[in-house]
Amino acid sequence: MAASIKEVAQRAGVSLGTVSNVLNRPDIVSPETRKRVQEAIEELGFVRNDSARQLRAGRSRTVAIVVLDVSNPFFTDVVRGAESIVEGAGGMVVVCNSGGDAAREHRHLDVLEEQRVQGILVTPVSDGKQPRLDRIVTRGIPVVLVDRGAGLANQCSVAVDDVLGGRIAAEHLAERGHRRIAFVGGPLALRQVTDRRTGAETALAELGLPAPLVVETPMLSVSAGRQAADEIVALPSTRRPTAIFCANDLVALGVLQALTAHGLKVPDDIALVGYDDIEFAAGAAVPLSSVRQPREQLGRTAAQLLLEESTDPEHHEHRHVVFQPELAVRQSSERKRRRVR
Amino acid sequence: MAASIKEVAQRAGVSLGTVSNVLNRPDIVSPETRKRVQEAIEELGFVRNDSARQLRAGRSRTVAIVVLDVSNPFFTDVVRGAESIVEGAGGMVVVCNSGGDAAREHRHLDVLEEQRVQGILVTPVSDGKQPRLDRIVTRGIPVVLVDRGAGLANQCSVAVDDVLGGRIAAEHLAERGHRRIAFVGGPLALRQVTDRRTGAETALAELGLPAPLVVETPMLSVSAGRQAADEIVALPSTRRPTAIFCANDLVALGVLQALTAHGLKVPDDIALVGYDDIEFAAGAAVPLSSVRQPREQLGRTAAQLLLEESTDPEHHEHRHVVFQPELAVRQSSERKRRRVR
DNA sequence: CCTCGTTTGTGAAACGTTTCATGCAACGGA
DNA sequence: TCCGTTGCATGAAACGTTTCACAAACGAGG
C-alpha cells in the first residue's frame, strides 16, 4: 500500500539512489531516466515519507506558530502574514492554539520540539523565564517572540510599542476634551495590557489630567467587555467616565454593545477607543476608533527573522523589531456634538 | 547537542532497548533502572526524535484540520471543538488555512500526506471529485469532511442541515410579516451558500410568497456584505426588501454596518438574519438574529469519528452526521415597531 | 594508444527510534 | 536436584530516506 522509493526504483529499473536524485536534484539525472522514474512514481502513487526524509536530512520545512487565542482576529491576521512569507519560501505553517493556558502551551512546545520543526513563532502566555523556550533555542531551533518585548537576548522578537499605543489613545481622547477617562482590560498580568495602560496613564499625567479609572477584566473577550461596561454604567453620573480606552477591540466591542443596551450613545455620552483595529472594529455599527497594529506585517517580519536565522545560524544576530502603532479615528470617538454645535 | 537514546543508554549504563522501554512501557522495567535512565534523560536534556519514532512505529499523533478561512470565527470554534477531543486522547491538532484557495489546499494536503498524519479534518474548497482526498484515503489516512455534505461514500462527514437552516430563517421572517425578502451571499458555487438559499426559497414558495431577491457576493466577508447592502439601499423603496437573510454572519455584519451608515434602522426599516451565530453576532450593536450551528460540537464530532476510524479501521463504517440548526432570535429581526404599537 | 575529465548511475552507510526473539538469573514447587 | 516460571535486560533488525565515495562509459586531447 505505502509504496517506497525502493519499489519505485525496482519498477523503473534503476537504483534507489537515482530515484532520490530525481526527487531532490532532477538536473543531475539524464532526461530519459528521469522520465522513466517519474512514470513509475506516477503509476505507484508514490508519496515521499517525510519522517524518513527528515530523520536522515535533519531538516524540516514546517514552521509553527503558537498563538494566545485562535479566536482573536488579531492573531489570525498575524498568522496570515507569516503564512505569506513561509509559503513563499516553500515551507508550511501550522497553527497551534494555547488558548492562554500555560499547560497547553507547554504541551505544544514539547511536541514541536519532538518534531524538530524548522522554527517556532510564539506569543508566550507568561512573561517570565521560559526554560522550555531556552532549551528549544539551545537545541538549535530558532524561536521568534511575537507581540512580546524581548526579555532575554537569545532570540529575536517583533512587537509593537504598546506604551506608545496607550499614549496615543489617551492623548486623542484628551484632545477631544475628555477629562474622566477609563481604562478597561485585563488580566493585568499580561504585558500587552499593562503596557497600554502605562502609556495612557503617563500621557494623562503629563497633561495634568487625573489618572484613569481602571476596570480589570478576567480576559480580553467580548463578554468580559460587556460585564465591565455594566460596572461602569452603574457608577453615579458624576463619577462616570466620558471616555473609555479598551485594551483590545474584543473588549471594546463588548463595551459598545453593553453601553448601547443601557441606552447610552457612543460617542455622545461616552467615547470609545479600542486596540488592534481588527476588521470587526471598522465594521461595528458605531465604527470603532482603534489603535492599529500592523498585524500582517508583524507576522511577515517574524517569519522573515525566523527564516533568516534558520538559513544562516552562524552569522545571525538576534534582532528586536518594534513597530509604531497609529490611531484609526472613527465615529466612536468623534468630537462630542454638544461641543461642535 | 542533540542527545539520542544511545547516549542516554551509555550514560545510564544500560542497553538502548531499555531506554526505549522506559519511554514507552515504564512498567516493565525495574524501578531502579528506570530511575537511573530517567536521571540520564534529565541530565542530557534528551528529547525524543519524533521522525525516527514515527518512521519506525508508522503512526503519528497529529491530527490536521484544514479550514476554509482561519479568520472566520465559525471555523476557529470548530477548531476548538476538535482540539478538545484530540487533546483528550493525547494527540495534537495543527491548523492549516486554505483561505478558500484550491492551490493552497492542495499544497497543504500534499504535505500532510507526506507527513503521514494520523488523520485530516477538512472543509474542502470545492465540491467536486477530490482525487487528492481519494488518494489519501486509500493510503489509509482517515479523512472526515466538515460542514460539507458527503458526496462520496469513502469517508465520514459531519454537517449541519443548511437547507433546513435557510428554511428556518425564511419562515421566521415571513412570520414577522415580511413579504419582500432578500438573500445575500456567495459565491453561489459554495455548497453552504446554495443550500441556505434553496431552503429559504423553498419555504417562501410553500408560503405563497414571492421568491427572494438574490444578491451574490464574491466572498463571505464583512466588506462583501457592506457592498451588497449598498446595492440594496440604492433600490427604489417600492422594490427594496424589508428583510435580508445573509449566508453568514460576517456578511450580515457588513450589511448591518452599511445600512446604519445609510441611515436605515435595523430592524425597523429592514430586518436582518445571519447565519452561524458567531460571538460577534450577539455582540453587535444591534444584536443579530442568526441561525445557530453547533460549531464546537461539529468539531468534536468530526474528531471523534476520525479517532474512531483511526483506532479500528477494520470495523469502521463511514457515517454522515447531520445536525439541526436552530434560530437565535435577537433584536435585528424583532417585530417591526409600527406593527407592535 | 594512453590519460584525463565529465557525465551518469550505483550501493552502502547512516539517521534515531521501536520491536522482538533471546539470554540470564532467581525463585518456587515437586 | 531439577524444571518450569517469572522478571528484567539485551542486541540486532527494520522503518524509508539522503548522501557520499566510487564505478562505468564515453569522448577529447596529447
XYZ file of C-alpha atoms (C1' of nucleotides) in Angstrom:
742
model
C 0.000 0.000 0.000
C 2.621 2.534 1.001
C 4.968 2.432 -1.965
C 8.531 3.281 -1.046
C 11.445 4.599 -3.006
C 12.731 1.062 -3.297
C 9.704 -0.153 -5.184
C 9.831 2.842 -7.463
C 13.459 2.030 -8.219
C 12.594 -1.552 -8.954
C 9.802 -0.648 -11.300
C 11.859 1.922 -13.139
C 14.800 -0.446 -13.288
C 17.202 1.951 -11.618
C 18.937 2.131 -8.293
C 17.488 3.539 -5.168
C 19.842 6.497 -5.132
C 18.789 7.518 -8.592
C 15.184 7.839 -7.529
C 16.274 10.028 -4.674
C 18.193 12.153 -7.130
C 15.143 12.551 -9.342
C 13.301 13.763 -6.295
C 15.899 16.162 -4.983
C 18.262 17.131 -7.781
C 16.433 16.343 -11.019
C 19.034 18.227 -13.060
C 21.841 15.758 -12.444
C 19.977 12.797 -13.854
C 19.585 12.202 -17.571
C 16.240 13.170 -19.109
C 15.302 9.647 -20.129
C 15.941 8.013 -16.755
C 14.207 10.900 -15.105
C 11.167 10.311 -17.227
C 11.114 6.596 -16.513
C 11.363 7.244 -12.793
C 8.655 9.841 -12.851
C 6.353 7.441 -14.630
C 6.996 4.797 -12.022
C 6.246 7.317 -9.294
C 3.029 8.209 -11.026
C 1.940 4.632 -11.524
C 2.617 3.577 -7.972
C 1.137 6.696 -6.426
C 4.353 7.140 -4.507
C 4.470 9.890 -1.912
C 7.631 10.736 -0.039
C 7.756 9.720 3.591
C 8.606 12.898 5.368
C 9.611 11.177 8.595
C 12.361 9.237 6.894
C 13.446 12.269 4.936
C 13.621 14.384 7.998
C 15.320 11.736 10.059
C 18.095 11.446 7.537
C 18.311 15.028 6.368
C 17.798 16.550 9.784
C 15.746 19.417 8.488
C 12.050 20.172 8.365
C 10.159 22.654 6.236
C 7.468 23.268 8.813
C 7.224 26.453 10.793
C 4.884 26.508 13.759
C 3.118 29.482 15.246
C 1.722 29.206 18.752
C -0.937 31.833 19.354
C -2.633 33.012 22.512
C -6.133 32.870 21.119
C -7.033 31.436 17.767
C -10.435 33.086 18.046
C -8.975 36.564 18.180
C -8.880 38.080 14.696
C -5.694 39.872 15.639
C -3.825 36.593 15.769
C -5.386 35.157 12.669
C -4.097 38.163 10.778
C -0.624 37.656 12.197
C -0.866 34.055 11.051
C -1.757 35.126 7.546
C 1.243 37.411 7.418
C 3.560 34.638 8.495
C 1.993 32.248 6.026
C 2.676 34.540 3.113
C 6.410 34.596 3.833
C 6.887 30.971 4.775
C 4.906 29.632 1.855
C 6.802 31.935 -0.439
C 9.949 30.208 0.767
C 8.485 26.774 0.070
C 7.624 26.000 3.673
C 4.438 25.365 5.522
C 2.856 26.934 8.563
C 0.958 25.061 11.208
C -1.007 26.903 13.856
C -1.167 25.810 17.458
C -3.540 27.354 19.945
C -2.531 27.761 23.552
C -5.764 29.492 24.453
C -3.898 31.479 27.084
C -3.308 28.288 29.040
C 0.291 27.716 30.077
C -0.126 23.948 30.276
C -1.378 23.712 26.734
C 1.393 25.977 25.565
C 3.910 23.634 27.154
C 2.371 20.579 25.586
C 2.517 22.207 22.200
C 6.105 23.306 22.587
C 7.112 19.833 23.712
C 5.564 18.195 20.702
C 7.032 20.760 18.344
C 10.433 20.128 19.822
C 9.999 16.392 19.332
C 9.052 17.079 15.755
C 12.185 19.148 15.236
C 10.258 21.819 13.390
C 12.208 24.370 11.419
C 11.286 27.124 13.821
C 8.669 28.466 16.172
C 6.857 31.781 16.309
C 5.264 32.194 19.686
C 3.345 34.653 21.803
C 4.000 33.129 25.211
C 1.305 33.046 27.832
C 3.550 34.353 30.528
C 6.335 36.826 30.589
C 8.815 35.287 32.976
C 11.664 32.936 32.333
C 10.929 30.276 29.795
C 13.049 27.197 30.456
C 11.269 25.364 27.665
C 11.963 28.048 25.132
C 15.536 28.263 26.276
C 16.009 24.559 25.807
C 14.460 24.696 22.364
C 16.780 27.501 21.404
C 19.869 25.697 22.646
C 18.793 22.679 20.632
C 19.199 24.902 17.608
C 15.567 25.519 16.776
C 15.059 29.232 16.115
C 12.376 30.931 18.143
C 10.892 34.354 17.490
C 8.756 36.067 20.090
C 5.703 37.736 18.623
C 3.996 40.743 20.130
C 6.117 40.422 23.216
C 9.016 42.616 24.155
C 12.190 40.618 24.311
C 13.220 39.956 27.847
C 16.128 37.731 27.048
C 18.691 38.115 24.358
C 18.783 34.615 22.948
C 16.015 35.032 20.417
C 14.571 37.550 18.007
C 11.357 39.370 18.662
C 8.839 41.530 16.891
C 6.455 43.736 18.744
C 4.519 46.924 18.646
C 5.252 49.746 21.044
C 2.254 49.261 23.279
C 3.246 52.053 25.643
C 3.176 54.439 22.718
C -0.153 52.960 21.630
C -1.658 53.666 25.018
C -0.244 57.154 24.933
C -1.714 57.861 21.514
C -5.147 56.693 22.566
C -5.138 58.749 25.758
C -3.856 61.879 24.049
C -6.512 61.540 21.401
C -9.267 61.365 23.987
C -7.790 64.227 25.987
C -7.567 66.330 22.874
C -11.253 65.635 22.298
C -11.942 67.292 25.604
C -12.365 64.291 27.819
C -11.265 64.549 31.434
C -12.646 61.431 33.052
C -11.249 58.502 31.159
C -11.441 54.815 31.985
C -9.139 52.007 31.045
C -10.751 48.584 30.585
C -8.798 45.384 30.111
C -7.034 42.510 31.736
C -5.703 40.402 33.205
C -3.176 43.000 34.273
C -0.572 40.253 34.320
C -0.499 40.376 30.532
C 2.345 42.522 29.326
C 0.304 43.922 26.454
C -2.355 45.122 28.872
C -0.053 46.802 31.352
C 1.976 48.494 28.636
C -1.113 50.029 27.095
C -2.320 51.142 30.484
C 1.040 52.593 31.414
C 1.178 54.559 28.183
C -2.245 56.010 28.802
C -1.505 56.882 32.411
C 1.772 58.544 31.566
C 0.192 60.659 28.868
C -2.642 61.782 31.113
C -0.248 62.632 33.902
C 1.859 64.711 31.556
C -1.232 66.606 30.508
C -2.118 67.256 34.114
C -5.247 65.144 33.887
C -6.484 62.749 36.542
C -5.394 59.129 36.365
C -7.828 56.863 34.579
C -10.291 54.642 36.328
C -9.007 51.115 35.772
C -11.520 48.320 35.333
C -9.781 44.979 35.186
C -11.314 42.155 33.175
C -10.551 38.455 33.598
C -9.768 38.108 29.903
C -9.756 40.001 26.655
C -13.091 38.945 25.238
C -16.369 40.443 24.117
C -18.276 39.117 27.091
C -15.663 40.429 29.504
C -16.105 43.841 27.893
C -19.817 43.671 28.351
C -19.502 42.960 32.039
C -17.019 45.755 32.557
C -19.373 48.198 30.865
C -22.157 47.128 33.179
C -19.969 48.141 36.099
C -19.209 51.491 34.554
C -22.823 52.239 33.757
C -23.709 51.588 37.368
C -21.477 54.439 38.530
C -23.081 57.716 39.603
C -23.064 60.033 36.613
C -20.726 62.490 38.300
C -18.044 59.837 38.520
C -18.853 58.044 35.308
C -16.136 58.455 32.683
C -16.921 60.253 29.452
C -14.481 58.136 27.526
C -13.216 54.559 27.672
C -9.975 53.178 26.322
C -10.066 49.407 25.959
C -7.079 47.076 25.952
C -8.286 45.458 22.763
C -11.099 45.543 20.258
C -12.912 42.481 21.533
C -13.324 44.191 24.872
C -14.277 47.442 23.175
C -16.977 45.734 21.136
C -18.402 44.229 24.297
C -18.356 47.614 25.979
C -20.038 49.197 22.977
C -22.787 46.628 22.975
C -23.485 46.961 26.687
C -23.484 50.751 26.596
C -25.954 50.713 23.733
C -28.123 48.230 25.608
C -28.187 50.642 28.530
C -29.328 53.440 26.291
C -26.052 55.325 26.284
C -24.946 56.770 22.973
C -21.457 56.328 21.614
C -19.721 58.708 21.215
C -22.121 61.380 22.532
C -22.459 60.041 26.038
C -19.286 58.017 26.165
C -16.479 57.920 23.638
C -14.669 54.700 22.928
C -11.247 53.712 21.665
C -10.140 50.126 21.092
C -6.871 48.457 20.267
C -5.749 46.210 17.370
C -8.064 47.602 14.700
C -9.454 44.215 13.760
C -11.859 44.087 10.853
C -14.879 43.981 13.126
C -13.827 47.328 14.561
C -14.409 49.271 11.369
C -17.494 47.153 10.745
C -19.199 47.755 14.048
C -22.500 49.603 13.969
C -20.700 52.505 15.581
C -17.378 52.244 13.783
C -14.742 51.909 16.414
C -11.719 54.146 16.747
C -8.793 51.886 17.391
C -5.044 51.829 17.773
C -3.889 50.000 14.697
C -1.156 47.440 14.855
C 0.432 46.266 11.625
C -0.897 42.776 12.184
C 0.109 41.028 8.990
C 3.360 42.931 8.942
C 4.071 41.603 12.405
C 3.631 38.066 11.128
C 5.679 38.700 7.998
C 8.589 40.207 9.861
C 8.596 37.462 12.463
C 8.674 34.840 9.732
C 11.478 36.631 7.936
C 13.620 36.808 11.040
C 12.971 33.147 11.635
C 13.922 32.062 8.132
C 16.983 34.244 8.263
C 18.189 32.631 11.456
C 17.289 29.215 10.153
C 19.204 29.662 6.913
C 22.374 31.036 8.387
C 22.561 30.439 12.122
C 26.281 31.260 12.228
C 26.124 34.861 11.196
C 22.720 35.536 12.618
C 22.377 38.226 15.210
C 19.205 38.413 17.188
C 17.156 41.480 16.468
C 14.231 43.111 18.174
C 11.920 44.874 15.789
C 9.466 47.333 17.234
C 6.689 48.817 15.157
C 4.879 52.052 15.782
C 1.126 51.866 16.217
C -1.149 54.513 14.782
C -4.639 55.629 15.574
C -7.542 54.919 13.244
C -10.064 57.578 14.144
C -13.662 56.629 13.563
C -17.071 57.551 14.784
C -16.818 56.077 18.271
C -14.526 58.890 19.385
C -15.807 61.744 17.283
C -15.911 65.137 18.914
C -18.932 65.394 21.162
C -21.795 67.012 19.345
C -22.566 69.423 22.168
C -19.113 70.895 21.748
C -19.258 71.107 17.999
C -22.587 72.767 17.716
C 23.909 18.764 21.039
C 21.064 16.520 20.013
C 21.310 13.734 22.555
C 19.984 10.435 21.288
C 18.689 7.356 23.004
C 22.073 5.779 22.523
C 23.852 8.394 24.602
C 21.237 8.124 27.293
C 21.779 4.375 27.386
C 25.504 4.840 27.650
C 25.232 7.301 30.471
C 22.779 5.177 32.396
C 24.842 2.072 31.751
C 22.005 0.158 30.153
C 21.157 -1.006 26.685
C 19.434 1.011 24.058
C 16.286 -1.069 24.170
C 15.909 -0.490 27.871
C 15.799 3.241 27.407
C 13.089 2.781 24.826
C 11.171 0.685 27.299
C 11.434 3.365 29.952
C 9.966 5.759 27.447
C 7.138 3.570 26.189
C 6.371 0.904 28.759
C 7.825 2.130 32.046
C 6.045 -0.622 33.951
C 8.085 -3.480 32.568
C 11.387 -2.074 33.745
C 12.595 -2.310 37.306
C 12.226 0.811 39.442
C 15.943 1.302 39.993
C 16.942 1.069 36.331
C 14.026 3.261 35.447
C 15.230 5.875 37.868
C 18.785 5.738 36.536
C 17.555 6.137 32.989
C 15.275 8.997 33.861
C 18.116 10.802 35.522
C 20.277 10.359 32.461
C 17.455 11.733 30.322
C 17.161 14.699 32.595
C 20.871 15.420 32.673
C 21.298 15.213 28.922
C 18.149 17.136 28.145
C 17.111 14.313 25.885
C 14.005 14.821 23.765
C 12.563 12.067 21.641
C 13.019 12.421 17.905
C 9.541 12.114 16.560
C 10.663 11.488 12.991
C 12.525 8.371 13.947
C 9.728 7.250 16.201
C 7.174 7.722 13.511
C 9.293 6.130 10.824
C 9.651 3.012 12.847
C 6.273 2.893 14.519
C 4.342 4.025 11.496
C 1.934 6.093 13.480
C 1.568 9.776 14.241
C -0.360 11.516 16.986
C -1.052 14.605 14.952
C -4.446 15.408 13.540
C -4.679 18.186 10.988
C -7.638 20.402 10.274
C -7.719 22.302 7.010
C -10.113 25.218 7.220
C -11.548 27.492 4.574
C -10.865 30.700 6.414
C -8.881 30.938 9.588
C -10.215 34.478 10.086
C -13.795 33.329 10.292
C -14.795 32.791 13.911
C -17.022 29.940 12.807
C -14.001 27.871 11.892
C -11.976 28.810 14.919
C -14.794 27.477 17.054
C -14.859 24.245 15.087
C -11.128 24.025 15.668
C -11.579 24.430 19.385
C -14.119 21.628 19.434
C -11.777 19.310 17.598
C -8.899 20.281 19.867
C -10.811 19.320 22.983
C -11.359 15.758 21.746
C -7.970 15.150 20.185
C -6.042 16.528 23.118
C -8.172 14.482 25.436
C -6.960 11.431 23.540
C -3.347 12.504 23.889
C -2.995 13.860 20.384
C -2.322 17.246 18.934
C -4.146 19.399 16.429
C -2.485 21.540 13.831
C -4.479 24.024 11.829
C -3.887 24.675 8.155
C -5.524 27.528 6.311
C -6.552 27.131 2.706
C -8.057 30.594 2.581
C -10.563 29.328 0.050
C -7.766 28.811 -2.462
C -7.723 25.381 -4.083
C -3.997 25.524 -4.808
C -3.130 26.177 -1.191
C -5.488 23.463 -0.101
C -3.670 21.026 -2.386
C -0.272 22.055 -1.115
C -1.399 21.508 2.431
C -2.906 18.134 1.704
C 0.252 17.034 -0.091
C 2.446 17.957 2.824
C 0.104 16.344 5.310
C 0.178 13.174 3.269
C 3.961 13.230 3.233
C 3.878 13.644 6.984
C 1.599 10.646 7.337
C -0.569 12.464 9.846
C -2.995 10.438 11.883
C -5.946 11.938 10.109
C -7.345 15.002 8.400
C -10.436 17.066 9.054
C -11.162 19.207 6.052
C -13.700 21.612 4.654
C -12.738 21.395 1.003
C -12.755 24.456 -1.193
C -14.665 22.796 -3.952
C -17.420 20.260 -4.004
C -16.497 18.068 -6.930
C -14.375 14.980 -7.088
C -11.296 15.085 -4.930
C -8.594 12.873 -6.385
C -6.188 14.023 -3.706
C -8.528 13.161 -0.897
C -9.292 9.826 -2.502
C -5.625 9.004 -2.701
C -5.100 9.989 0.912
C -7.968 7.779 1.962
C -6.687 4.786 0.009
C -3.320 5.272 1.666
C -5.114 4.574 4.903
C -5.231 8.072 6.350
C -8.742 8.748 7.654
C -10.433 11.860 6.337
C -13.553 13.486 7.716
C -15.405 16.142 5.758
C -16.523 19.035 7.903
C -19.533 21.207 7.168
C -19.859 19.598 3.796
C -22.481 17.072 2.792
C -20.871 13.802 1.871
C -20.785 13.322 -1.845
C -18.787 10.153 -1.835
C -19.055 7.233 0.474
C -15.416 6.617 1.290
C -15.188 8.963 4.222
C -17.160 10.215 7.190
C -18.712 13.624 7.308
C -20.331 15.982 9.741
C -22.523 18.806 8.626
C -25.467 20.941 9.516
C -28.655 20.802 7.529
C -28.219 24.071 5.700
C -31.395 23.683 3.677
C -33.309 23.487 6.925
C -31.360 26.471 8.229
C -32.394 28.537 5.243
C -35.957 27.419 5.683
C -35.993 28.375 9.364
C -34.656 31.831 8.633
C -37.139 32.479 5.855
C -40.111 31.201 7.838
C -39.099 33.368 10.764
C -39.021 36.485 8.617
C -42.300 35.588 6.899
C -43.932 35.036 10.248
C -42.773 38.506 11.239
C -44.836 39.847 8.361
C -42.147 40.383 5.794
C -43.031 39.884 2.159
C -40.067 41.255 0.264
C -37.042 39.333 1.451
C -33.517 39.359 0.063
C -30.841 36.715 0.200
C -27.258 37.951 0.333
C -24.244 35.691 -0.015
C -21.829 33.998 -2.316
C -20.108 32.766 -4.267
C -23.065 30.646 -5.250
C -20.631 27.886 -6.126
C -20.211 27.207 -2.406
C -22.444 24.407 -1.306
C -23.217 26.059 2.021
C -24.463 29.154 0.243
C -26.722 27.428 -2.254
C -28.193 25.131 0.371
C -29.161 28.041 2.573
C -30.616 29.857 -0.382
C -32.527 26.803 -1.543
C -34.019 26.315 1.897
C -35.183 29.894 2.024
C -36.636 29.809 -1.464
C -38.486 26.580 -0.855
C -40.014 27.885 2.343
C -41.146 31.112 0.756
C -42.651 29.275 -2.190
C -44.583 26.980 0.130
C -45.973 30.020 1.903
C -47.040 31.519 -1.376
C -44.596 34.379 -1.042
C -42.525 35.831 -3.841
C -39.030 34.444 -4.407
C -36.284 36.368 -2.657
C -34.103 38.893 -4.375
C -30.687 37.264 -4.569
C -27.605 39.456 -4.232
C -24.474 37.438 -4.886
C -21.239 38.407 -3.149
C -17.751 37.418 -4.261
C -16.946 36.051 -0.843
C -18.323 35.676 2.659
C -16.730 38.647 4.348
C -17.712 41.819 6.156
C -16.655 44.061 3.309
C -18.562 41.967 0.787
C -21.638 42.401 2.953
C -21.150 46.154 3.024
C -21.026 46.354 -0.742
C -24.091 44.202 -1.142
C -26.006 46.449 1.227
C -25.016 49.476 -0.814
C -26.676 47.859 -3.813
C -29.800 47.137 -1.863
C -30.066 50.641 -0.464
C -29.854 52.011 -3.979
C -33.066 50.225 -4.948
C -36.279 52.242 -5.239
C -38.123 51.928 -1.958
C -41.031 50.075 -3.573
C -38.699 47.275 -4.584
C -36.418 47.435 -1.613
C -36.701 44.377 0.643
C -37.929 44.784 4.209
C -35.802 41.898 5.389
C -32.450 40.408 4.492
C -31.227 36.889 5.108
C -27.450 36.622 4.877
C -25.472 33.489 4.084
C -23.281 34.061 7.109
C -22.715 36.430 9.981
C -19.698 38.173 8.514
C -21.821 39.245 5.578
C -24.678 40.166 7.889
C -22.421 42.372 9.999
C -21.263 44.146 6.869
C -24.829 44.642 5.763
C -25.784 45.956 9.190
C -22.975 48.433 9.171
C -23.773 49.740 5.696
C -27.480 50.036 6.401
C -26.768 52.014 9.547
C -24.389 54.228 7.641
C -27.170 54.960 5.154
C -29.467 55.935 7.982
C -31.674 52.879 7.811
C -32.742 51.385 11.119
C -32.461 47.702 11.873
C -34.934 46.110 12.407
C -37.491 48.885 11.901
C -36.649 49.681 8.303
C -35.007 46.425 7.400
C -34.830 43.242 9.439
C -31.740 41.095 9.355
C -30.934 37.448 9.940
C -27.459 35.996 9.746
C -26.012 32.506 9.844
C -23.505 30.759 12.140
C -24.248 32.732 15.304
C -20.637 33.690 15.881
C -19.854 35.577 19.049
C -19.771 38.912 17.245
C -23.390 38.368 16.216
C -24.772 38.591 19.731
C -22.271 41.352 20.442
C -23.170 43.602 17.553
C -24.608 46.992 18.389
C -27.884 45.697 17.051
C -27.727 42.127 18.271
C -28.054 39.911 15.273
C -30.589 37.170 14.882
C -28.766 34.226 13.458
C -29.158 30.601 12.542
C -27.044 28.822 15.082
C -24.812 25.966 14.122
C -23.358 23.794 16.856
C -19.869 24.916 15.946
C -17.795 23.291 18.647
C -19.993 20.225 18.531
C -19.249 19.969 14.825
C -15.543 19.921 15.570
C -15.918 17.475 18.430
C -17.969 15.014 16.433
C -15.656 15.199 13.458
C -12.689 14.482 15.691
C -14.483 11.592 17.334
C -15.325 9.971 14.020
C -11.733 10.427 12.952
C -10.260 8.853 16.050
C -12.747 6.025 15.839
C -11.752 5.219 12.289
C -8.111 5.630 13.150
C -8.276 3.269 16.111
C -10.155 0.483 14.439
C -10.131 0.846 10.668
C -11.348 -2.730 10.156
C -14.739 -2.447 11.764
C -15.247 1.181 10.972
C -18.236 2.126 8.910
C -18.364 5.597 7.461
C -21.070 7.731 8.939
C -22.629 11.001 7.961
C -23.772 13.036 10.901
C -26.157 15.884 10.237
C -27.021 18.410 12.901
C -30.128 20.532 13.076
C -29.626 24.271 13.161
C -31.770 26.487 15.317
C -32.625 30.138 15.247
C -31.285 32.561 17.820
C -33.794 35.399 17.741
C -32.394 38.777 18.676
C -33.121 42.407 18.120
C -32.195 42.587 14.437
C -35.367 40.728 13.470
C -37.739 41.870 16.166
C -41.286 42.571 15.147
C -41.495 45.923 13.448
C -42.470 48.582 15.922
C -45.151 50.047 13.716
C -46.927 46.701 13.865
C -46.461 46.161 17.575
C -47.620 49.526 18.767
C 47.115 4.290 -27.546
C 47.004 6.380 -23.129
C 45.288 9.638 -19.909
C 42.111 12.605 -18.127
C 37.761 14.770 -17.161
C 32.728 14.615 -17.431
C 28.517 12.705 -17.045
C 25.521 9.410 -15.111
C 24.395 5.807 -12.154
C 25.339 2.550 -8.131
C 25.471 0.609 -3.469
C 26.115 1.020 1.205
C 26.184 3.654 5.344
C 23.750 6.435 8.410
C 19.856 8.939 10.741
C 17.193 7.552 15.869
C 13.752 5.065 17.022
C 10.642 0.562 18.172
C 10.108 -4.209 18.452
C 11.041 -8.891 19.073
C 13.374 -13.033 19.810
C 16.540 -14.311 23.006
C 19.507 -14.596 27.248
C 20.125 -14.759 32.002
C 19.244 -15.108 36.828
C 16.448 -16.033 40.574
C 12.716 -18.448 42.566
C 9.165 -21.893 43.969
C 7.320 -26.379 43.780
C 7.713 -31.298 43.267
C 18.069 -31.703 42.434
C 15.671 -30.428 38.510
C 12.238 -27.983 35.879
C 9.202 -24.526 34.650
C 8.131 -19.674 35.508
C 8.775 -15.137 36.020
C 11.059 -10.709 35.703
C 14.227 -7.970 33.520
C 17.619 -6.640 30.210
C 19.945 -7.246 25.698
C 21.209 -6.771 20.774
C 20.019 -6.696 16.225
C 16.789 -5.921 12.596
C 13.882 -2.826 10.369
C 11.495 1.591 9.052
C 12.408 4.914 4.210
C 15.051 8.264 3.204
C 19.644 11.142 1.864
C 24.348 11.329 0.946
C 28.766 10.121 -0.498
C 32.544 7.642 -2.322
C 33.133 5.282 -6.218
C 32.443 2.847 -10.777
C 31.295 2.690 -15.692
C 31.063 4.671 -20.023
C 32.463 7.904 -23.095
C 34.794 11.472 -25.713
C 38.602 14.627 -26.224
C 43.317 15.923 -26.240
C 48.070 14.687 -26.447
